[in-house]
XYZ file of C-alpha atoms in Angstrom:
214
model
C 0.039 0.020 0.022
C 2.760 2.316 0.857
C 4.474 1.556 -2.408
C 1.290 2.175 -4.283
C 0.707 5.564 -2.502
C 4.176 6.692 -3.437
C 3.617 5.729 -7.205
C 0.304 7.724 -7.106
C 2.050 10.670 -5.637
C 4.828 10.472 -8.259
C 2.241 10.047 -11.016
C 0.294 13.070 -9.724
C 3.447 15.055 -9.634
C 4.387 14.128 -13.238
C 0.966 14.976 -14.376
C 0.936 18.267 -12.596
C 4.418 19.197 -14.284
C 3.117 18.187 -17.689
C 0.015 20.382 -17.207
C 2.158 23.356 -16.182
C 4.503 22.841 -19.052
C 1.393 22.618 -21.513
C 0.067 25.801 -19.825
C 3.303 27.667 -20.365
C 3.507 26.491 -23.998
C -0.154 27.709 -24.557
C 0.718 31.046 -23.109
C 3.818 31.401 -25.118
C 1.897 30.475 -28.340
C -0.817 32.901 -27.417
C 1.779 35.713 -26.904
C 3.424 34.906 -30.229
C 0.083 35.131 -32.043
C -0.640 38.484 -30.328
C 2.776 39.752 -31.220
C 2.470 38.654 -34.833
C -0.989 40.313 -35.110
C 0.404 43.466 -33.630
C 3.251 43.602 -36.007
C 0.861 43.037 -38.941
C -1.389 45.883 -37.645
C 1.715 48.110 -37.425
C 2.629 47.303 -41.058
C -0.871 48.001 -42.242
C -1.020 51.298 -40.506
C 2.475 52.284 -41.983
C 1.195 51.593 -45.481
C -1.560 54.372 -45.085
C 0.992 57.024 -44.637
C 1.550 59.348 -47.698
C 5.265 59.981 -47.838
C 7.798 60.595 -50.643
C 11.320 59.355 -50.584
C 12.953 56.426 -48.909
C 12.711 55.830 -45.159
C 13.301 52.797 -42.943
C 10.719 52.300 -40.177
C 12.101 50.864 -36.961
C 10.082 48.438 -34.844
C 10.611 48.992 -31.106
C 9.369 47.496 -27.846
C 8.037 49.611 -25.047
C 10.338 49.058 -22.081
C 9.203 51.628 -19.557
C 6.496 54.149 -18.830
C 5.526 57.057 -16.579
C 3.396 56.058 -13.505
C -0.313 55.593 -14.184
C -2.539 53.700 -16.374
C -1.934 55.780 -19.556
C 0.935 55.734 -21.921
C 1.304 59.407 -22.222
C 5.125 59.305 -21.947
C 7.083 56.055 -22.249
C 10.520 54.658 -23.260
C 11.367 52.247 -26.189
C 14.313 50.028 -26.886
C 15.538 51.800 -30.079
C 17.660 54.928 -30.294
C 20.182 56.668 -32.313
C 22.146 53.584 -33.198
C 18.935 52.281 -34.957
C 18.261 55.523 -36.810
C 15.683 56.971 -34.255
C 16.171 60.771 -33.940
C 14.164 63.488 -32.157
C 10.752 64.268 -33.669
C 10.662 60.884 -35.227
C 6.992 59.894 -35.640
C 5.663 56.967 -33.532
C 2.867 54.693 -34.791
C 0.885 52.141 -32.921
C -1.502 49.409 -33.810
C -4.054 51.128 -35.942
C -2.880 54.819 -35.870
C -0.828 57.675 -34.513
C 0.868 57.384 -31.134
C 3.141 60.536 -31.069
C 6.647 61.587 -31.354
C 10.219 61.202 -30.004
C 11.390 63.857 -27.765
C 14.698 62.420 -26.470
C 17.118 59.942 -27.652
C 20.043 57.725 -26.368
C 22.123 55.193 -28.214
C 19.780 52.233 -27.713
C 16.713 53.992 -26.333
C 14.248 56.832 -26.973
C 11.655 58.574 -25.007
C 8.157 59.158 -26.549
C 5.475 61.669 -25.775
C 1.989 60.603 -26.973
C -0.769 62.692 -28.425
C -2.942 62.366 -25.460
C -0.275 64.234 -23.264
C -1.457 67.860 -22.375
C 1.692 69.315 -24.233
C 0.922 67.592 -27.471
C -1.025 68.872 -30.487
C -1.613 67.415 -33.962
C -3.086 69.015 -37.211
C -5.942 66.849 -38.579
C -8.336 66.577 -41.476
C -11.665 64.659 -41.754
C -11.144 61.452 -43.692
C -14.375 62.018 -45.810
C -13.629 65.620 -46.549
C -9.949 66.660 -46.549
C -10.819 70.292 -46.720
C -12.293 70.218 -43.116
C -9.113 70.656 -41.052
C -8.209 71.539 -37.452
C -5.908 71.026 -34.431
C -6.239 68.428 -31.672
C -4.608 68.471 -28.292
C -4.054 66.231 -25.397
C -5.064 67.061 -21.765
C -4.215 66.363 -17.981
C -7.010 63.800 -18.050
C -5.619 62.033 -21.235
C -8.509 63.088 -23.361
C -8.162 64.272 -26.966
C -10.116 67.182 -28.068
C -9.840 70.099 -30.501
C -11.520 72.485 -32.874
C -11.909 72.924 -36.622
C -10.718 76.061 -38.508
C -13.981 76.397 -40.416
C -16.734 77.508 -37.903
C -19.323 76.019 -40.201
C -17.474 72.795 -40.732
C -20.130 69.987 -40.982
C -18.377 67.511 -38.767
C -20.509 64.720 -37.098
C -20.187 62.039 -34.458
C -18.468 59.073 -36.130
C -16.327 61.076 -38.412
C -12.750 59.628 -38.636
C -9.864 62.020 -38.272
C -6.347 61.525 -39.922
C -3.137 63.554 -39.908
C -3.305 66.435 -42.354
C 0.422 66.466 -43.238
C 0.783 70.063 -41.804
C 3.594 70.265 -39.328
C 5.579 67.182 -37.964
C 3.278 64.294 -38.789
C 2.927 62.870 -42.401
C -0.369 62.864 -43.996
C -2.858 59.965 -43.771
C -2.297 58.472 -40.207
C -5.533 57.615 -38.506
C -5.909 59.456 -35.265
C -9.374 58.551 -34.005
C -13.143 58.964 -34.215
C -15.236 62.021 -33.297
C -17.370 61.103 -30.211
C -18.826 64.615 -29.479
C -19.374 68.014 -31.327
C -19.845 71.315 -29.703
C -18.482 74.823 -29.753
C -15.424 76.471 -28.232
C -15.974 78.611 -25.188
C -16.204 81.777 -27.309
C -18.721 79.960 -29.505
C -16.726 80.986 -32.562
C -15.466 77.513 -33.725
C -16.697 73.856 -33.790
C -15.000 71.735 -31.191
C -14.780 67.942 -31.120
C -14.002 65.235 -28.768
C -12.067 62.247 -30.131
C -11.624 58.639 -29.219
C -8.034 57.678 -30.247
C -7.752 54.544 -32.439
C -4.816 53.564 -30.448
C -5.360 52.019 -27.098
C -3.193 54.227 -24.871
C -3.726 51.856 -21.879
C -1.897 49.003 -23.655
C 1.188 49.584 -25.761
C 3.731 46.804 -26.571
C 5.218 47.522 -29.828
C 5.498 50.671 -31.932
C 6.924 51.639 -35.229
C 9.254 54.654 -35.524
C 9.449 56.578 -38.546
C 12.030 59.310 -39.430
C 10.772 62.970 -39.323
C 9.581 64.601 -42.660
C 12.287 66.016 -44.724
C 12.752 69.702 -44.493
C 11.379 71.653 -47.548
C 12.744 74.989 -48.550
């Protein structure tokens, strides 16, 4: 009986170890699939950018972030040795994340569009003549206004980068969730839900800044 009990314990231990090993393999496979999907999404987003000339996007991992639930400022594992420079554009799965504001040899710090010191020029996807400015906030919300006080913007409109300023044209920013007026009632205001999930960022693409045009 003692021998049998010992065999049963050994068998149970072996089965438990096999189960744990299978669980680890399942988790690793799931992570691999998620990583592959994220990379594919990044590539699709990159293809939407309207750029001229040659450029080499750099794939990077997020390795650190500021305290809190939001990725308004974070660090990636690619730097000047990889071709990343100040004001390089950072793209996440689905759309625009922000820009590089500080670099090291093998790292760079990124400030996202939801940070209260950020702003981005946009246009409405269905009508590129309707343009404006979006800014982040201390509450990590994205909002802004349109230059045309009579602009026919509606909830559900998708916004993309206009190509004015730092960001190249055609990167999806988000979707309009509310339309109103600025405090002085002179301009149409919008609240926007970013297409990028700023509560979960693992991988990003970094694209060199737009070339200077004289």
